[in-house]
JSON list of C-alpha atoms in Angstrom, two decimals:
[
{"chain": "A", "resi": 1, "resn": "MET", "atom": "CA", "xyz": [-11.82, 10.79, 16.72]},
{"chain": "A", "resi": 2, "resn": "SER", "atom": "CA", "xyz": [-12.21, 14.40, 15.62]},
{"chain": "A", "resi": 3, "resn": "THR", "atom": "CA", "xyz": [-8.75, 15.62, 14.71]},
{"chain": "A", "resi": 4, "resn": "ASP", "atom": "CA", "xyz": [-7.68, 19.11, 13.72]},
{"chain": "A", "resi": 5, "resn": "ILE", "atom": "CA", "xyz": [-4.70, 19.58, 11.40]},
{"chain": "A", "resi": 6, "resn": "ARG", "atom": "CA", "xyz": [-2.85, 22.89, 11.59]},
{"chain": "A", "resi": 7, "resn": "ILE", "atom": "CA", "xyz": [0.48, 24.55, 10.94]},
{"chain": "A", "resi": 8, "resn": "PRO", "atom": "CA", "xyz": [2.46, 24.56, 14.18]},
{"chain": "A", "resi": 9, "resn": "THR", "atom": "CA", "xyz": [4.35, 27.49, 15.66]},
{"chain": "A", "resi": 10, "resn": "PRO", "atom": "CA", "xyz": [7.63, 27.44, 17.61]},
{"chain": "A", "resi": 11, "resn": "ASP", "atom": "CA", "xyz": [5.48, 27.22, 20.76]},
{"chain": "A", "resi": 12, "resn": "ASP", "atom": "CA", "xyz": [4.58, 23.68, 19.63]},
{"chain": "A", "resi": 13, "resn": "ALA", "atom": "CA", "xyz": [8.21, 22.54, 19.58]},
{"chain": "A", "resi": 14, "resn": "ARG", "atom": "CA", "xyz": [8.00, 20.77, 22.94]},
{"chain": "A", "resi": 15, "resn": "ALA", "atom": "CA", "xyz": [4.91, 18.78, 21.98]},
{"chain": "A", "resi": 16, "resn": "ILE", "atom": "CA", "xyz": [6.43, 17.78, 18.63]},
{"chain": "A", "resi": 17, "resn": "ALA", "atom": "CA", "xyz": [9.67, 16.75, 20.36]},
{"chain": "A", "resi": 18, "resn": "GLU", "atom": "CA", "xyz": [7.72, 14.60, 22.83]},
{"chain": "A", "resi": 19, "resn": "ILE", "atom": "CA", "xyz": [5.78, 12.90, 20.01]},
{"chain": "A", "resi": 20, "resn": "HIS", "atom": "CA", "xyz": [9.01, 12.38, 18.08]},
{"chain": "A", "resi": 21, "resn": "VAL", "atom": "CA", "xyz": [10.79, 10.71, 21.02]},
{"chain": "A", "resi": 22, "resn": "ALA", "atom": "CA", "xyz": [7.82, 8.60, 22.16]},
{"chain": "A", "resi": 23, "resn": "SER", "atom": "CA", "xyz": [7.14, 7.33, 18.65]},
{"chain": "A", "resi": 24, "resn": "TRP", "atom": "CA", "xyz": [10.79, 6.37, 18.16]},
{"chain": "A", "resi": 25, "resn": "GLN", "atom": "CA", "xyz": [11.07, 4.70, 21.55]},
{"chain": "A", "resi": 26, "resn": "VAL", "atom": "CA", "xyz": [8.01, 2.52, 20.92]},
{"chain": "A", "resi": 27, "resn": "GLY", "atom": "CA", "xyz": [8.04, 2.20, 17.14]},
{"chain": "A", "resi": 28, "resn": "TYR", "atom": "CA", "xyz": [11.72, 1.37, 16.73]},
{"chain": "A", "resi": 29, "resn": "ARG", "atom": "CA", "xyz": [11.96, -1.02, 19.70]},
{"chain": "A", "resi": 30, "resn": "GLY", "atom": "CA", "xyz": [13.75, -4.11, 18.44]},
{"chain": "A", "resi": 31, "resn": "GLN", "atom": "CA", "xyz": [14.99, -2.24, 15.35]},
{"chain": "A", "resi": 32, "resn": "LEU", "atom": "CA", "xyz": [17.46, 0.12, 17.02]},
{"chain": "A", "resi": 33, "resn": "PRO", "atom": "CA", "xyz": [19.60, -0.51, 20.12]},
{"chain": "A", "resi": 34, "resn": "ASP", "atom": "CA", "xyz": [17.70, -0.06, 23.40]},
{"chain": "A", "resi": 35, "resn": "SER", "atom": "CA", "xyz": [20.53, 2.10, 24.74]},
{"chain": "A", "resi": 36, "resn": "TYR", "atom": "CA", "xyz": [20.12, 4.47, 21.81]},
{"chain": "A", "resi": 37, "resn": "LEU", "atom": "CA", "xyz": [16.34, 4.68, 22.19]},
{"chain": "A", "resi": 38, "resn": "LYS", "atom": "CA", "xyz": [16.62, 5.32, 25.94]},
{"chain": "A", "resi": 39, "resn": "SER", "atom": "CA", "xyz": [19.10, 8.13, 25.28]},
{"chain": "A", "resi": 40, "resn": "LEU", "atom": "CA", "xyz": [16.61, 10.10, 23.18]},
{"chain": "A", "resi": 41, "resn": "SER", "atom": "CA", "xyz": [15.48, 13.28, 24.89]},
{"chain": "A", "resi": 42, "resn": "ALA", "atom": "CA", "xyz": [12.58, 15.62, 24.22]},
{"chain": "A", "resi": 43, "resn": "ASP", "atom": "CA", "xyz": [14.69, 18.37, 25.83]},
{"chain": "A", "resi": 44, "resn": "ALA", "atom": "CA", "xyz": [17.41, 17.93, 23.22]},
{"chain": "A", "resi": 45, "resn": "ARG", "atom": "CA", "xyz": [14.96, 17.76, 20.32]},
{"chain": "A", "resi": 46, "resn": "GLU", "atom": "CA", "xyz": [12.83, 20.69, 21.48]},
{"chain": "A", "resi": 47, "resn": "THR", "atom": "CA", "xyz": [15.52, 23.26, 20.63]},
{"chain": "A", "resi": 48, "resn": "ARG", "atom": "CA", "xyz": [16.00, 21.79, 17.15]},
{"chain": "A", "resi": 49, "resn": "TRP", "atom": "CA", "xyz": [12.26, 21.70, 16.53]},
{"chain": "A", "resi": 50, "resn": "ALA", "atom": "CA", "xyz": [11.81, 25.31, 17.66]},
{"chain": "A", "resi": 51, "resn": "GLN", "atom": "CA", "xyz": [14.50, 26.44, 15.21]},
{"chain": "A", "resi": 52, "resn": "PHE", "atom": "CA", "xyz": [13.09, 24.26, 12.44]},
{"chain": "A", "resi": 53, "resn": "LEU", "atom": "CA", "xyz": [9.66, 25.88, 12.94]},
{"chain": "A", "resi": 54, "resn": "ARG", "atom": "CA", "xyz": [11.12, 29.40, 13.17]},
{"chain": "A", "resi": 55, "resn": "ASP", "atom": "CA", "xyz": [12.88, 28.74, 9.86]},
{"chain": "A", "resi": 56, "resn": "GLY", "atom": "CA", "xyz": [9.51, 28.11, 8.23]},
{"chain": "A", "resi": 57, "resn": "ALA", "atom": "CA", "xyz": [9.73, 24.36, 7.71]},
{"chain": "A", "resi": 58, "resn": "ALA", "atom": "CA", "xyz": [6.67, 22.74, 6.16]},
{"chain": "A", "resi": 59, "resn": "VAL", "atom": "CA", "xyz": [5.07, 20.90, 9.08]},
{"chain": "A", "resi": 60, "resn": "LEU", "atom": "CA", "xyz": [1.52, 19.91, 9.90]},
{"chain": "A", "resi": 61, "resn": "LEU", "atom": "CA", "xyz": [0.42, 19.11, 13.45]},
{"chain": "A", "resi": 62, "resn": "ALA", "atom": "CA", "xyz": [-2.56, 16.92, 14.33]},
{"chain": "A", "resi": 63, "resn": "GLU", "atom": "CA", "xyz": [-4.39, 17.48, 17.59]},
{"chain": "A", "resi": 64, "resn": "HIS", "atom": "CA", "xyz": [-7.57, 16.46, 19.34]},
{"chain": "A", "resi": 65, "resn": "ALA", "atom": "CA", "xyz": [-9.15, 18.82, 21.85]},
{"chain": "A", "resi": 66, "resn": "GLY", "atom": "CA", "xyz": [-5.91, 20.82, 21.90]},
{"chain": "A", "resi": 67, "resn": "ASN", "atom": "CA", "xyz": [-3.74, 17.75, 22.61]},
{"chain": "A", "resi": 68, "resn": "PRO", "atom": "CA", "xyz": [-1.02, 17.20, 19.98]},
{"chain": "A", "resi": 69, "resn": "LEU", "atom": "CA", "xyz": [-1.12, 13.69, 18.50]},
{"chain": "A", "resi": 70, "resn": "GLY", "atom": "CA", "xyz": [1.28, 13.65, 15.54]},
{"chain": "A", "resi": 71, "resn": "PHE", "atom": "CA", "xyz": [3.12, 15.59, 12.88]},
{"chain": "A", "resi": 72, "resn": "VAL", "atom": "CA", "xyz": [4.36, 15.35, 9.31]},
{"chain": "A", "resi": 73, "resn": "THR", "atom": "CA", "xyz": [7.18, 17.27, 7.61]},
{"chain": "A", "resi": 74, "resn": "TYR", "atom": "CA", "xyz": [7.55, 17.57, 3.86]},
{"chain": "A", "resi": 75, "resn": "GLY", "atom": "CA", "xyz": [9.07, 19.61, 1.06]},
{"chain": "A", "resi": 76, "resn": "SER", "atom": "CA", "xyz": [11.22, 19.28, -2.03]},
{"chain": "A", "resi": 77, "resn": "SER", "atom": "CA", "xyz": [13.06, 16.02, -2.53]},
{"chain": "A", "resi": 78, "resn": "ARG", "atom": "CA", "xyz": [16.45, 15.86, -0.86]},
{"chain": "A", "resi": 79, "resn": "ASP", "atom": "CA", "xyz": [17.66, 13.05, -3.14]},
{"chain": "A", "resi": 80, "resn": "ASP", "atom": "CA", "xyz": [20.43, 13.52, -5.70]},
{"chain": "A", "resi": 81, "resn": "ASP", "atom": "CA", "xyz": [19.09, 14.87, -9.00]},
{"chain": "A", "resi": 82, "resn": "PRO", "atom": "CA", "xyz": [15.34, 14.40, -8.47]},
{"chain": "A", "resi": 83, "resn": "PRO", "atom": "CA", "xyz": [12.86, 15.58, -11.09]},
{"chain": "A", "resi": 84, "resn": "GLU", "atom": "CA", "xyz": [11.99, 19.24, -10.56]},
{"chain": "A", "resi": 85, "resn": "THR", "atom": "CA", "xyz": [8.45, 18.36, -9.51]},
{"chain": "A", "resi": 86, "resn": "CYS", "atom": "CA", "xyz": [9.48, 15.73, -6.94]},
{"chain": "A", "resi": 87, "resn": "GLY", "atom": "CA", "xyz": [8.40, 16.29, -3.35]},
{"chain": "A", "resi": 88, "resn": "GLU", "atom": "CA", "xyz": [9.28, 14.28, -0.28]},
{"chain": "A", "resi": 89, "resn": "ILE", "atom": "CA", "xyz": [7.66, 13.36, 2.99]},
{"chain": "A", "resi": 90, "resn": "TYR", "atom": "CA", "xyz": [10.57, 13.70, 5.42]},
{"chain": "A", "resi": 91, "resn": "ALA", "atom": "CA", "xyz": [8.89, 12.35, 8.55]},
{"chain": "A", "resi": 92, "resn": "LEU", "atom": "CA", "xyz": [5.45, 11.30, 9.74]},
{"chain": "A", "resi": 93, "resn": "TYR", "atom": "CA", "xyz": [5.11, 10.36, 13.41]},
{"chain": "A", "resi": 94, "resn": "VAL", "atom": "CA", "xyz": [2.07, 9.80, 15.60]},
{"chain": "A", "resi": 95, "resn": "HIS", "atom": "CA", "xyz": [2.22, 9.39, 19.37]},
{"chain": "A", "resi": 96, "resn": "PRO", "atom": "CA", "xyz": [1.84, 5.66, 20.18]},
{"chain": "A", "resi": 97, "resn": "HIS", "atom": "CA", "xyz": [-1.37, 6.24, 22.15]},
{"chain": "A", "resi": 98, "resn": "ALA", "atom": "CA", "xyz": [-2.94, 7.58, 18.93]},
{"chain": "A", "resi": 99, "resn": "TRP", "atom": "CA", "xyz": [-1.80, 4.79, 16.60]},
{"chain": "A", "resi": 100, "resn": "SER", "atom": "CA", "xyz": [-4.52, 3.20, 14.48]},
{"chain": "A", "resi": 101, "resn": "THR", "atom": "CA", "xyz": [-6.95, 6.09, 15.04]},
{"chain": "A", "resi": 102, "resn": "GLY", "atom": "CA", "xyz": [-6.72, 7.67, 11.57]},
{"chain": "A", "resi": 103, "resn": "VAL", "atom": "CA", "xyz": [-4.38, 10.48, 12.65]},
{"chain": "A", "resi": 104, "resn": "GLY", "atom": "CA", "xyz": [-1.54, 9.18, 10.48]},
{"chain": "A", "resi": 105, "resn": "GLN", "atom": "CA", "xyz": [-3.88, 8.98, 7.49]},
{"chain": "A", "resi": 106, "resn": "GLN", "atom": "CA", "xyz": [-4.98, 12.59, 7.98]},
{"chain": "A", "resi": 107, "resn": "LEU", "atom": "CA", "xyz": [-1.39, 13.82, 8.24]},
{"chain": "A", "resi": 108, "resn": "HIS", "atom": "CA", "xyz": [-0.40, 11.76, 5.20]},
{"chain": "A", "resi": 109, "resn": "ASP", "atom": "CA", "xyz": [-3.27, 13.15, 3.14]},
{"chain": "A", "resi": 110, "resn": "GLY", "atom": "CA", "xyz": [-2.56, 16.71, 4.30]},
{"chain": "A", "resi": 111, "resn": "ALA", "atom": "CA", "xyz": [1.08, 16.47, 3.24]},
{"chain": "A", "resi": 112, "resn": "LEU", "atom": "CA", "xyz": [0.15, 15.03, -0.17]},
{"chain": "A", "resi": 113, "resn": "ALA", "atom": "CA", "xyz": [-2.37, 17.82, -0.73]},
{"chain": "A", "resi": 114, "resn": "ALA", "atom": "CA", "xyz": [0.18, 20.48, 0.24]},
{"chain": "A", "resi": 115, "resn": "LEU", "atom": "CA", "xyz": [2.83, 18.96, -2.02]},
{"chain": "A", "resi": 116, "resn": "ALA", "atom": "CA", "xyz": [0.39, 18.74, -4.93]},
{"chain": "A", "resi": 117, "resn": "ALA", "atom": "CA", "xyz": [-0.58, 22.40, -4.37]},
{"chain": "A", "resi": 118, "resn": "GLN", "atom": "CA", "xyz": [3.13, 23.29, -4.57]},
{"chain": "A", "resi": 119, "resn": "GLY", "atom": "CA", "xyz": [3.38, 21.57, -7.95]},
{"chain": "A", "resi": 120, "resn": "SER", "atom": "CA", "xyz": [4.75, 18.15, -7.02]},
{"chain": "A", "resi": 121, "resn": "THR", "atom": "CA", "xyz": [3.74, 15.41, -9.43]},
{"chain": "A", "resi": 122, "resn": "VAL", "atom": "CA", "xyz": [5.64, 12.63, -7.67]},
{"chain": "A", "resi": 123, "resn": "VAL", "atom": "CA", "xyz": [6.53, 12.19, -4.00]},
{"chain": "A", "resi": 124, "resn": "THR", "atom": "CA", "xyz": [9.11, 9.97, -2.33]},
{"chain": "A", "resi": 125, "resn": "LEU", "atom": "CA", "xyz": [9.84, 8.96, 1.24]},
{"chain": "A", "resi": 126, "resn": "TRP", "atom": "CA", "xyz": [12.42, 6.81, 3.02]},
{"chain": "A", "resi": 127, "resn": "VAL", "atom": "CA", "xyz": [11.55, 4.10, 5.55]},
{"chain": "A", "resi": 128, "resn": "LEU", "atom": "CA", "xyz": [13.72, 1.82, 7.68]},
{"chain": "A", "resi": 129, "resn": "ILE", "atom": "CA", "xyz": [13.77, -1.54, 5.94]},
{"chain": "A", "resi": 130, "resn": "SER", "atom": "CA", "xyz": [12.93, -3.18, 9.29]},
{"chain": "A", "resi": 131, "resn": "ASN", "atom": "CA", "xyz": [9.92, -0.93, 9.97]},
{"chain": "A", "resi": 132, "resn": "ASP", "atom": "CA", "xyz": [7.12, -3.26, 8.89]},
{"chain": "A", "resi": 133, "resn": "ARG", "atom": "CA", "xyz": [4.42, -1.09, 10.47]},
{"chain": "A", "resi": 134, "resn": "ALA", "atom": "CA", "xyz": [5.38, 1.99, 8.42]},
{"chain": "A", "resi": 135, "resn": "ARG", "atom": "CA", "xyz": [5.98, -0.03, 5.27]},
{"chain": "A", "resi": 136, "resn": "HIS", "atom": "CA", "xyz": [2.48, -1.53, 5.49]},
{"chain": "A", "resi": 137, "resn": "PHE", "atom": "CA", "xyz": [0.99, 1.91, 6.21]},
{"chain": "A", "resi": 138, "resn": "TYR", "atom": "CA", "xyz": [2.48, 3.37, 3.03]},
{"chain": "A", "resi": 139, "resn": "SER", "atom": "CA", "xyz": [1.82, 0.32, 0.85]},
{"chain": "A", "resi": 140, "resn": "ARG", "atom": "CA", "xyz": [-1.87, 0.42, 1.78]},
{"chain": "A", "resi": 141, "resn": "ARG", "atom": "CA", "xyz": [-1.95, 4.03, 0.60]},
{"chain": "A", "resi": 142, "resn": "GLY", "atom": "CA", "xyz": [-0.59, 3.43, -2.89]},
{"chain": "A", "resi": 143, "resn": "TRP", "atom": "CA", "xyz": [3.14, 3.86, -2.30]},
{"chain": "A", "resi": 144, "resn": "GLU", "atom": "CA", "xyz": [5.50, 1.50, -4.12]},
{"chain": "A", "resi": 145, "resn": "LEU", "atom": "CA", "xyz": [9.13, 0.62, -3.61]},
{"chain": "A", "resi": 146, "resn": "ASP", "atom": "CA", "xyz": [11.23, 2.13, -6.38]},
{"chain": "A", "resi": 147, "resn": "GLY", "atom": "CA", "xyz": [14.38, 0.05, -5.81]},
{"chain": "A", "resi": 148, "resn": "ALA", "atom": "CA", "xyz": [16.51, 2.73, -4.13]},
{"chain": "A", "resi": 149, "resn": "THR", "atom": "CA", "xyz": [18.23, 1.91, -0.84]},
{"chain": "A", "resi": 150, "resn": "LYS", "atom": "CA", "xyz": [20.66, 3.72, 1.41]},
{"chain": "A", "resi": 151, "resn": "VAL", "atom": "CA", "xyz": [22.51, 3.27, 4.65]},
{"chain": "A", "resi": 152, "resn": "VAL", "atom": "CA", "xyz": [22.72, 6.25, 6.99]},
{"chain": "A", "resi": 153, "resn": "GLU", "atom": "CA", "xyz": [24.64, 6.55, 10.22]},
{"chain": "A", "resi": 154, "resn": "MET", "atom": "CA", "xyz": [22.98, 8.17, 13.21]},
{"chain": "A", "resi": 155, "resn": "ASP", "atom": "CA", "xyz": [24.98, 8.38, 16.43]},
{"chain": "A", "resi": 156, "resn": "ARG", "atom": "CA", "xyz": [27.09, 5.33, 15.45]},
{"chain": "A", "resi": 157, "resn": "VAL", "atom": "CA", "xyz": [23.96, 3.34, 14.54]},
{"chain": "A", "resi": 158, "resn": "MET", "atom": "CA", "xyz": [23.74, 2.17, 10.93]},
{"chain": "A", "resi": 159, "resn": "LEU", "atom": "CA", "xyz": [20.23, 2.45, 9.48]},
{"chain": "A", "resi": 160, "resn": "CYS", "atom": "CA", "xyz": [19.19, 0.70, 6.24]},
{"chain": "A", "resi": 161, "resn": "GLU", "atom": "CA", "xyz": [16.38, 2.48, 4.41]},
{"chain": "A", "resi": 162, "resn": "VAL", "atom": "CA", "xyz": [14.29, 1.82, 1.32]},
{"chain": "A", "resi": 163, "resn": "ARG", "atom": "CA", "xyz": [12.60, 4.45, -0.82]},
{"chain": "A", "resi": 164, "resn": "TYR", "atom": "CA", "xyz": [8.93, 4.53, -1.70]},
{"chain": "A", "resi": 165, "resn": "LYS", "atom": "CA", "xyz": [7.42, 6.59, -4.51]},
{"chain": "A", "resi": 166, "resn": "ARG", "atom": "CA", "xyz": [3.92, 7.75, -5.34]},
{"chain": "A", "resi": 167, "resn": "THR", "atom": "CA", "xyz": [2.63, 9.66, -8.34]},
{"chain": "A", "resi": 168, "resn": "LEU", "atom": "CA", "xyz": [0.30, 12.57, -7.62]},
{"chain": "A", "resi": 169, "resn": "GLY", "atom": "CA", "xyz": [-2.60, 13.30, -9.89]},
{"chain": "A", "resi": 170, "resn": "PRO", "atom": "CA", "xyz": [-6.37, 13.54, -9.58]},
{"chain": "A", "resi": 171, "resn": "GLU", "atom": "CA", "xyz": [-6.77, 9.77, -9.86]},
{"chain": "A", "resi": 172, "resn": "SER", "atom": "CA", "xyz": [-4.10, 9.01, -7.25]},
{"chain": "A", "resi": 173, "resn": "MET", "atom": "CA", "xyz": [-4.92, 11.59, -4.57]},
{"chain": "A", "resi": 174, "resn": "PRO", "atom": "CA", "xyz": [-6.63, 10.41, -1.37]},
{"chain": "A", "resi": 175, "resn": "SER", "atom": "CA", "xyz": [-10.41, 10.78, -1.66]},
{"chain": "A", "resi": 176, "resn": "ALA", "atom": "CA", "xyz": [-10.56, 12.95, 1.47]},
{"chain": "A", "resi": 177, "resn": "LEU", "atom": "CA", "xyz": [-8.68, 15.78, -0.25]}
]
């Protein structure tokens, strides 16, 4: 599949919100309460995404023939006391109908390249401990657990997450970059 990766504008907020909701509703089925997943709304997320994009957040959008397929957000690490050159992938979601097509790989590689260009030498990300699909995705791409865990509460749902880390350097960058 020929996929274009670009920087989205606030006009893309609806499409990103729809991808975000669909990927959660399918990807987190059995990991989060069904009632919570059913309550997710693209309408509610669209406003937040539009503001996020207006504020200049670092986001890449993947699309095929003008149809949005997935997105990745990234930036400086949000962890307590990270090294100065530590970046973070905040979120990487692909619409379920585009899973296993290489879109996630392209978004992943684009975020790593952007973080490296900004001076990051190490990158972290957080994944639900129960999200085997995501954990396998990152492990296959050279990410390793670093031992950090956390529990976050989202709308009265407790989420257990583990942190992955990856060093950036010429020898560790994806070959497509």
